[in-house]
Coordinates of C-alpha atoms (C1' of nucleotides) in Angstrom, one line a residue:
Chain Z
M10 CA 27.7 -9.0 -24.0
K11 CA 29.2 -5.5 -24.0
R12 CA 31.7 -4.8 -21.4
M13 CA 32.6 -1.2 -20.4
N14 CA 34.9 0.2 -17.8
A15 CA 33.2 0.8 -14.5
Q16 CA 33.4 4.6 -14.7
A17 CA 31.7 4.9 -18.1
R18 CA 29.1 2.3 -17.2
R19 CA 28.2 4.2 -14.0
V20 CA 27.6 7.4 -15.8
E21 CA 25.4 5.5 -18.3
V22 CA 23.4 4.0 -15.6
L23 CA 23.0 7.3 -13.8
A24 CA 21.8 9.0 -16.9
E25 CA 19.2 6.3 -17.5
T26 CA 18.1 6.4 -13.9
V27 CA 17.5 10.2 -14.1
K28 CA 15.5 9.5 -17.2
Q29 CA 13.4 6.9 -15.5
I30 CA 12.9 9.1 -12.4
R31 CA 11.5 11.8 -14.7
E32 CA 9.2 9.3 -16.4
K33 CA 7.9 7.3 -13.5
G34 CA 8.7 9.4 -10.4
M35 CA 11.3 8.6 -7.9
Q36 CA 9.4 6.2 -5.7
A37 CA 8.1 4.2 -8.7
V38 CA 11.4 3.5 -10.4
R39 CA 12.5 -0.1 -10.1
I40 CA 16.0 -1.4 -10.6
A41 CA 14.6 -3.6 -13.3
D42 CA 13.2 -0.5 -15.1
V43 CA 16.7 1.0 -15.4
A44 CA 18.3 -2.4 -16.3
D45 CA 15.6 -3.2 -18.9
A46 CA 15.9 0.2 -20.6
M47 CA 19.7 -0.4 -20.9
D48 CA 19.3 -4.0 -21.9
V49 CA 21.5 -5.2 -19.1
S50 CA 20.7 -7.3 -16.0
S51 CA 19.4 -6.0 -12.7
A52 CA 22.4 -7.5 -11.0
L53 CA 24.6 -5.1 -13.1
I54 CA 23.0 -2.1 -11.4
I55 CA 23.6 -3.6 -7.9
Y56 CA 27.1 -4.5 -8.9
H57 CA 27.9 -0.8 -9.6
F58 CA 25.8 0.8 -6.9
E59 CA 25.4 -1.6 -4.0
T60 CA 21.8 -0.6 -3.1
K61 CA 18.9 1.1 -4.8
E62 CA 19.0 3.9 -2.3
R63 CA 22.6 4.8 -3.3
L64 CA 21.6 4.6 -7.0
L65 CA 18.8 7.1 -6.5
I66 CA 21.0 9.5 -4.4
D67 CA 23.8 9.2 -6.9
A68 CA 21.4 9.8 -9.8
L69 CA 20.1 13.0 -8.2
T70 CA 23.6 14.1 -7.4
Y71 CA 24.5 13.6 -11.0
A72 CA 21.4 15.6 -12.1
A73 CA 22.4 18.4 -9.7
E74 CA 25.9 18.5 -10.9
R75 CA 24.8 18.8 -14.5
D76 CA 22.5 21.6 -13.6
L77 CA 25.3 23.4 -11.8
L78 CA 27.6 23.0 -14.8
K79 CA 25.0 24.7 -16.9
L80 CA 24.7 27.4 -14.2
G81 CA 28.5 27.9 -14.3
R82 CA 28.4 28.3 -18.1
I83 CA 25.8 30.9 -17.8
M84 CA 27.6 32.8 -15.1
R85 CA 30.9 32.7 -16.8
G86 CA 29.3 34.2 -20.0
S87 CA 29.8 37.8 -21.0
G88 CA 27.2 40.3 -20.1
S89 CA 26.3 42.9 -17.5
P90 CA 25.3 41.7 -14.0
A91 CA 21.7 42.5 -14.9
E92 CA 21.9 40.3 -18.0
L93 CA 23.6 37.5 -16.2
L94 CA 21.2 37.6 -13.4
M95 CA 18.2 37.4 -15.7
A96 CA 19.8 34.6 -17.7
A97 CA 20.4 32.5 -14.6
L98 CA 16.9 33.1 -13.2
E99 CA 15.2 32.4 -16.4
W100 CA 17.0 29.2 -16.7
Y101 CA 16.1 28.3 -13.1
A102 CA 12.5 29.2 -13.7
P103 CA 10.0 26.5 -14.7
T104 CA 8.9 26.6 -18.3
G105 CA 6.4 24.7 -20.4
Q106 CA 5.5 21.5 -18.7
A107 CA 8.6 22.0 -16.6
R108 CA 9.6 18.4 -17.0
G109 CA 13.0 19.1 -15.6
W110 CA 11.3 20.3 -12.4
Q111 CA 9.4 17.1 -11.6
I112 CA 12.6 15.4 -10.4
W113 CA 13.2 18.1 -7.9
V114 CA 9.8 18.1 -6.4
D115 CA 10.2 14.3 -6.0
A116 CA 13.5 15.0 -4.4
W117 CA 12.0 17.5 -1.9
S118 CA 9.6 14.9 -0.7
A119 CA 12.2 12.2 -0.3
A120 CA 14.7 14.5 1.3
M121 CA 12.5 15.3 4.2
R122 CA 13.2 11.8 5.5
D123 CA 16.6 11.1 4.0
V124 CA 19.5 13.0 5.4
A125 CA 21.9 12.1 2.6
L126 CA 19.5 13.3 0.0
A127 CA 18.8 16.5 2.0
E128 CA 22.5 17.3 1.9
V129 CA 22.6 17.0 -1.9
L130 CA 19.7 19.4 -2.2
V131 CA 21.0 21.8 0.4
D132 CA 24.3 21.9 -1.4
L133 CA 22.7 22.4 -4.8
H134 CA 20.7 25.2 -3.4
R135 CA 23.6 26.8 -1.6
Q136 CA 25.5 27.0 -4.9
W137 CA 22.5 28.5 -6.7
N138 CA 22.2 31.0 -3.9
K139 CA 25.9 31.8 -4.0
A140 CA 25.8 32.4 -7.8
I141 CA 22.8 34.6 -7.7
S142 CA 24.0 36.6 -4.8
S143 CA 27.4 37.1 -6.5
V144 CA 25.8 38.7 -9.6
I145 CA 23.7 40.8 -7.3
D146 CA 26.8 41.9 -5.5
A147 CA 28.5 42.7 -8.8
G148 CA 25.5 44.8 -9.8
V149 CA 25.5 46.6 -6.5
L150 CA 29.2 47.4 -7.0
D151 CA 28.4 48.7 -10.5
G152 CA 25.7 50.9 -8.9
V153 CA 22.9 49.4 -10.9
F154 CA 21.4 47.3 -8.1
Q155 CA 20.5 48.1 -4.6
S156 CA 20.5 45.4 -2.0
S157 CA 21.4 45.3 1.7
N158 CA 21.6 41.6 1.8
S159 CA 22.2 39.8 -1.5
L160 CA 22.0 36.3 0.0
E161 CA 18.5 36.9 1.4
A162 CA 17.5 38.5 -1.8
A163 CA 18.6 35.4 -3.7
T164 CA 16.6 33.2 -1.3
R165 CA 13.5 35.3 -1.9
L166 CA 13.9 35.2 -5.6
T167 CA 14.5 31.5 -5.9
S168 CA 11.8 30.7 -3.4
F169 CA 9.3 32.6 -5.5
L170 CA 10.4 30.6 -8.5
D171 CA 10.1 27.3 -6.6
G172 CA 6.6 28.2 -5.7
L173 CA 5.7 28.9 -9.3
A174 CA 7.3 25.6 -10.2
V175 CA 4.8 23.9 -7.9
R176 CA 2.0 25.7 -9.6
M177 CA 3.1 24.5 -13.0
V178 CA 4.3 21.0 -12.2
V179 CA 1.7 20.0 -9.6
H180 CA -1.3 22.0 -10.3
K181 CA -0.6 22.1 -14.0
E182 CA -1.4 25.7 -14.1
P183 CA -0.2 26.8 -17.5
I184 CA 1.7 30.0 -16.7
S185 CA 2.9 31.3 -20.0
R186 CA 6.6 32.0 -20.6
A187 CA 5.7 35.6 -21.2
D188 CA 3.7 35.9 -18.0
L189 CA 6.4 34.2 -16.0
R190 CA 9.0 36.4 -17.4
A191 CA 7.0 39.5 -16.7
W192 CA 6.4 38.4 -13.1
L193 CA 10.1 37.7 -12.7
V194 CA 11.2 41.0 -14.1
R195 CA 8.8 42.8 -11.9
Q196 CA 10.0 41.0 -8.8
V197 CA 13.6 41.4 -9.5
A198 CA 13.2 45.1 -10.4
W199 CA 11.5 45.7 -7.1
E200 CA 13.8 43.5 -5.0
L201 CA 16.9 45.2 -6.4
A202 CA 15.5 48.7 -6.9
V203 CA 16.3 48.7 -10.6
D204 CA 14.3 49.7 -13.6
Q205 CA 12.5 47.0 -15.4
S206 CA 13.9 48.2 -18.7
A207 CA 17.4 47.4 -17.3
L208 CA 16.4 43.8 -17.0
G209 CA 15.4 43.5 -20.6
A210 CA 11.7 44.0 -20.2
V211 CA 10.2 44.2 -23.7
A212 CA 7.5 46.6 -23.0
P213 CA 6.5 48.4 -19.8
E214 CA 3.2 47.2 -18.2
K215 CA 0.4 49.7 -18.3
Chain E
M5 CA -13.9 -5.6 20.4
K6 CA -15.2 -2.1 20.1
R7 CA -17.7 -1.6 17.3
M8 CA -18.4 1.9 15.9
N9 CA -20.6 3.1 13.2
A10 CA -18.9 3.3 9.9
Q11 CA -18.9 7.1 9.6
A12 CA -17.3 7.7 12.9
R13 CA -14.7 4.9 12.4
R14 CA -13.8 6.3 9.0
V15 CA -13.0 9.7 10.5
E16 CA -11.0 8.1 13.2
V17 CA -9.0 6.2 10.6
L18 CA -8.5 9.3 8.5
A19 CA -7.2 11.3 11.4
E20 CA -4.7 8.5 12.3
T21 CA -3.6 8.2 8.7
V22 CA -2.8 11.9 8.5
K23 CA -0.8 11.6 11.7
Q24 CA 1.1 8.6 10.2
I25 CA 1.8 10.4 7.0
R26 CA 3.2 13.3 9.0
E27 CA 5.4 11.0 10.9
K28 CA 6.7 8.6 8.3
G29 CA 6.0 10.3 5.0
M30 CA 3.3 9.4 2.5
Q31 CA 5.2 6.7 0.7
A32 CA 6.3 5.0 3.8
V33 CA 3.0 4.6 5.6
R34 CA 1.8 1.0 5.7
I35 CA -1.7 0.0 6.4
A36 CA -0.4 -2.0 9.3
D37 CA 1.0 1.2 10.8
V38 CA -2.4 2.9 10.9
A39 CA -4.1 -0.3 12.1
D40 CA -1.5 -0.9 14.9
A41 CA -1.7 2.6 16.1
M42 CA -5.4 2.3 16.5
D43 CA -5.2 -1.2 17.8
V44 CA -7.4 -2.7 15.2
S45 CA -6.7 -5.1 12.3
S46 CA -5.4 -4.2 8.9
A47 CA -8.4 -5.8 7.4
L48 CA -10.5 -3.1 9.2
I49 CA -8.8 -0.4 7.2
I50 CA -9.4 -2.2 3.9
Y51 CA -13.0 -2.9 5.0
H52 CA -13.7 0.8 5.2
F53 CA -11.5 2.1 2.4
E54 CA -11.2 -0.7 -0.2
T55 CA -7.6 0.1 -1.2
K56 CA -4.6 1.9 0.3
E57 CA -4.6 4.4 -2.5
R58 CA -8.1 5.5 -1.6
L59 CA -7.2 5.7 2.0
L60 CA -4.3 8.1 1.2
I61 CA -6.3 10.3 -1.1
D62 CA -9.2 10.4 1.4
A63 CA -6.7 11.2 4.2
L64 CA -5.3 14.1 2.3
T65 CA -8.7 15.3 1.3
Y66 CA -9.6 15.2 5.0
A67 CA -6.5 17.2 5.9
A68 CA -7.3 19.7 3.1
E69 CA -10.9 20.1 4.4
R70 CA -9.7 20.8 7.9
D71 CA -7.3 23.4 6.6
L72 CA -10.1 25.1 4.7
L73 CA -12.4 25.1 7.7
K74 CA -9.7 26.9 9.6
L75 CA -9.3 29.3 6.7
G76 CA -13.0 29.9 6.7
R77 CA -13.0 30.7 10.4
I78 CA -10.2 33.2 9.8
M79 CA -11.9 34.9 6.9
R80 CA -15.2 35.2 8.7
G81 CA -13.6 36.9 11.7
S82 CA -13.9 40.6 12.3
G83 CA -11.2 42.8 11.1
S84 CA -10.1 45.0 8.2
P85 CA -9.1 43.5 4.9
A86 CA -5.5 44.2 5.8
E87 CA -5.9 42.4 9.1
L88 CA -7.7 39.4 7.6
L89 CA -5.2 39.1 4.7
M90 CA -2.3 39.0 7.1
A91 CA -4.0 36.6 9.4
A92 CA -4.7 34.2 6.5
L93 CA -1.2 34.5 5.0
E94 CA 0.5 34.1 8.4
W95 CA -1.5 31.0 9.0
Y96 CA -0.6 29.7 5.5
A97 CA 3.0 30.5 6.0
P98 CA 5.4 27.7 7.3
T99 CA 6.5 28.2 10.8
G100 CA 8.9 26.5 13.2
Q101 CA 9.7 23.1 11.8
A102 CA 6.7 23.5 9.6
R103 CA 5.5 20.0 10.5
G104 CA 2.1 20.7 9.0
W105 CA 3.8 21.5 5.7
Q106 CA 5.5 18.1 5.2
I107 CA 2.3 16.4 4.2
W108 CA 1.8 18.9 1.4
V109 CA 5.3 18.5 0.0
D110 CA 4.6 14.8 0.0
A111 CA 1.3 15.4 -1.7
W112 CA 3.0 17.6 -4.4
S113 CA 5.3 14.8 -5.3
A114 CA 2.5 12.1 -5.4
A115 CA 0.1 14.4 -7.3
M116 CA 2.4 14.7 -10.3
R117 CA 1.6 11.1 -11.1
D118 CA -1.9 10.8 -9.6
V119 CA -4.7 12.6 -11.2
A120 CA -7.2 12.1 -8.4
L121 CA -4.7 13.5 -5.9
A122 CA -3.9 16.4 -8.2
E123 CA -7.5 17.4 -8.2
V124 CA -7.6 17.5 -4.5
L125 CA -4.6 19.8 -4.4
V126 CA -5.9 22.0 -7.3
D127 CA -9.2 22.4 -5.5
L128 CA -7.4 23.2 -2.2
H129 CA -5.3 25.8 -3.9
R130 CA -8.2 27.3 -5.8
Q131 CA -10.0 27.9 -2.6
W132 CA -7.0 29.5 -0.9
N133 CA -6.6 31.7 -4.0
K134 CA -10.2 32.7 -3.9
A135 CA -10.1 33.6 -0.3
I136 CA -7.0 35.6 -0.6
S137 CA -8.1 37.4 -3.7
S138 CA -11.5 38.2 -2.0
V139 CA -9.9 40.1 0.8
I140 CA -7.6 41.8 -1.6
D141 CA -10.7 42.9 -3.6
A142 CA -12.3 44.1 -0.4
G143 CA -9.2 46.1 0.4
V144 CA -9.2 47.6 -3.1
L145 CA -12.8 48.7 -2.6
D146 CA -11.9 50.2 0.7
G147 CA -9.2 52.1 -1.1
V148 CA -6.4 50.6 1.1
F149 CA -5.0 48.2 -1.5
Q150 CA -4.1 48.7 -5.1
S151 CA -4.2 45.7 -7.4
S152 CA -5.1 45.3 -11.0
N153 CA -5.5 41.5 -10.7
S154 CA -6.2 40.1 -7.3
L155 CA -6.1 36.5 -8.4
E156 CA -2.7 36.8 -9.9
A157 CA -1.5 38.7 -6.8
A158 CA -2.8 35.9 -4.6
T159 CA -0.9 33.3 -6.8
R160 CA 2.3 35.3 -6.4
L161 CA 1.9 35.6 -2.7
T162 CA 1.1 32.0 -2.0
S163 CA 3.8 30.9 -4.4
F164 CA 6.3 32.8 -2.5
L165 CA 5.2 31.2 0.7
D166 CA 5.3 27.7 -0.9
G167 CA 8.9 28.4 -1.9
L168 CA 9.8 29.4 1.7
A169 CA 8.1 26.3 2.9
V170 CA 10.5 24.2 0.8
R171 CA 13.4 26.1 2.3
M172 CA 12.3 25.3 5.8
V173 CA 10.9 21.8 5.4
V174 CA 13.4 20.4 2.9
H175 CA 16.5 22.4 3.5
K176 CA 15.8 22.8 7.2
E177 CA 16.8 26.5 6.8
P178 CA 15.7 27.9 10.1
I179 CA 13.9 31.1 9.0
S180 CA 12.7 32.8 12.1
R181 CA 9.1 33.6 12.6
A182 CA 10.1 37.3 12.8
D183 CA 12.1 37.2 9.6
L184 CA 9.4 35.4 7.7
R185 CA 6.8 37.9 9.0
A186 CA 9.0 40.8 7.9
W187 CA 9.5 39.3 4.4
L188 CA 5.9 38.6 4.1
V189 CA 4.9 42.1 5.2
R190 CA 7.4 43.6 2.8
Q191 CA 6.1 41.5 -0.1
V192 CA 2.5 42.2 0.6
A193 CA 3.1 45.9 1.1
W194 CA 4.8 46.1 -2.3
E195 CA 2.4 43.8 -4.1
L196 CA -0.7 45.8 -2.9
A197 CA 0.9 49.2 -2.8
V198 CA 0.1 49.7 0.8
D199 CA 2.2 50.9 3.7
Q200 CA 3.9 48.3 5.9
S201 CA 2.5 49.9 9.0
A202 CA -1.0 49.2 7.7
L203 CA -0.2 45.5 7.8
G204 CA 0.8 45.5 11.4
A205 CA 4.6 45.8 10.9
V206 CA 6.0 46.2 14.4
A207 CA 9.0 48.4 13.5
P208 CA 10.2 49.7 10.1
E209 CA 13.4 48.1 8.9
K210 CA 16.5 50.3 8.9
Chain N
dA23 C1' -36.0 -14.0 21.3
dT24 C1' -34.8 -14.6 16.8
dT25 C1' -33.2 -12.9 12.6
dC26 C1' -30.6 -9.7 9.9
dT27 C1' -27.3 -6.4 9.0
dT28 C1' -23.0 -4.6 9.7
dA29 C1' -18.4 -4.0 11.9
dC30 C1' -14.7 -6.5 12.5
dT31 C1' -10.8 -10.3 12.8
dG32 C1' -7.0 -14.0 12.0
dA33 C1' -4.8 -16.3 9.0
dA34 C1' -3.6 -17.1 4.5
dT35 C1' -2.2 -15.6 -0.2
dG36 C1' 0.0 -13.7 -3.9
dA37 C1' 2.4 -10.3 -6.1
dT38 C1' 6.3 -7.6 -6.1
dT39 C1' 11.1 -6.7 -6.0
dA40 C1' 15.8 -5.7 -3.7
dG41 C1' 19.6 -8.1 -3.1
dT42 C1' 22.7 -12.6 -3.2
dC43 C1' 25.8 -15.7 -5.2
dA44 C1' 28.1 -18.9 -7.8
dG45 C1' 29.7 -18.9 -12.1
dT46 C1' 31.0 -17.1 -17.0
dA47 C1' 33.3 -14.3 -20.3
dT48 C1' 36.1 -10.4 -21.4
dT49 C1' 40.0 -7.5 -20.9
dC50 C1' 44.4 -6.4 -19.0
dA51 C1' 49.2 -7.1 -17.2
dC52 C1' 53.3 -9.2 -18.1
Chain O
dG3 C1' 49.9 -17.0 -23.9
dT4 C1' 48.9 -17.4 -19.1
dG5 C1' 46.9 -15.8 -15.2
dA6 C1' 44.7 -12.3 -12.6
dA7 C1' 41.4 -8.8 -12.2
dT8 C1' 37.1 -7.1 -13.6
dA9 C1' 32.4 -6.7 -15.7
dC10 C1' 28.6 -9.1 -15.9
dT11 C1' 24.6 -12.6 -15.8
dG12 C1' 20.7 -16.0 -14.5
dA13 C1' 18.5 -18.0 -11.2
dC14 C1' 17.3 -17.8 -6.8
dT15 C1' 16.0 -16.1 -2.1
dA16 C1' 14.0 -13.6 1.4
dA17 C1' 11.3 -10.2 2.9
dT18 C1' 7.6 -7.1 2.7
dC19 C1' 2.8 -5.9 2.3
dA20 C1' -1.8 -5.1 0.2
dT21 C1' -5.6 -7.6 -0.2
dT22 C1' -8.9 -11.8 0.3
dC23 C1' -12.0 -14.4 2.7
dA24 C1' -14.4 -17.3 5.7
dG25 C1' -16.1 -16.7 9.8
dT26 C1' -17.5 -14.2 14.5
dA27 C1' -19.9 -11.3 17.3
dA28 C1' -22.3 -6.8 18.4
dG29 C1' -26.2 -4.3 17.8
dA30 C1' -30.7 -3.2 15.3
dA31 C1' -35.1 -4.6 13.7
dT32 C1' -39.1 -7.2 14.2

DNA sequence: ATTCTTACTGAATGATTAGTCAGTATTCAC
DNA sequence: GTGAATACTGACTAATCATTCAGTAAGAAT
């Protein structure tokens, strides 16, 4: 019987829960699934999280925080506003089987009826929006971008990507990385009145 | 005890199920909820649908068919391609509390793990895409629109609206009908290289 | 009118699973 | 080393629900 301090164990459980949600979907995860995968008792999970609902919310919060940390790392990197913007958006964008996205589609569905969860998502989104609009503002200051309302522009861009995520994750439409990138560059270029080449477009479309 | 023929009863049950899904969310609907609301026994539901899973899939199929009927009515109406396109997209677009959209966000989540349901959604989306791309093609023939790939253009437009639906339904961001319409007009105008006024824009933005 | 088919019900069943709790073992404080 | 706090478990409980089934009655067929 391994004993850990509560803090470390909590994180371990959260990580496993996120993994299970990815695999089985949010509504199908059972406490026993998480416990079995960690080779501990179900009671251990309840001991640390009180209820299943809290566990799920905490797990999604944990996933959101990790995503935001990564976003922070991207935004703090060196590069022009255009480069940073594209780096952030490309990371946000669904790619491949978009496994990372499934959890958020699940979360959308659950959040419609769960206020606490909705708050987590709203906050996550607010931070994304803030980050994106900040680089847009920086670009506007530099004179490379043009935008009368960077927050709205950010909303439009992320909404577009959310919609594409649905196509890929739900409809299993295989949009290639190259296509997605091209669409994104096109959209950003138009939205911010900037040339596609400034966004790192490989070759202009004919 | 009222007796109805199977066909009519089925439809009645499907309508009530859709209503219940809207109210409670897909994963929370119980057979007893549907039965109680109709003042019949739970066994009646199973008698007509075999399993709950089938009931839910049939209910979403029913909802999809009704949406497509409405789409057909719009597309068969009189009007220029530009008018028809905007009518279709504005009906697709989430409005107000977007109650009608909740069911589809639920469906997205469920469809990621349910092949039968995914097929329903893929088909629904395929038909939307076909309809939208058809009017685009018609507009291109008329010389009002420009588009090198109407199917891809349709995907981009509906994806954008799906993303906005998430904002409204999940994040409860109140995007006004006017704002949404303005964003949509802007996007369509750019996507199809047409003037906003041709799309029924009330006043140009300053 | 009688039979047959079909729509329907009430009551039971069985499977699932979140959460409880009394107790055990480990670590920590001193 | 002793005791207290803490992490943890096994076995149980209680509740929830989909589904079954034996039977009932409405309506159709003859």
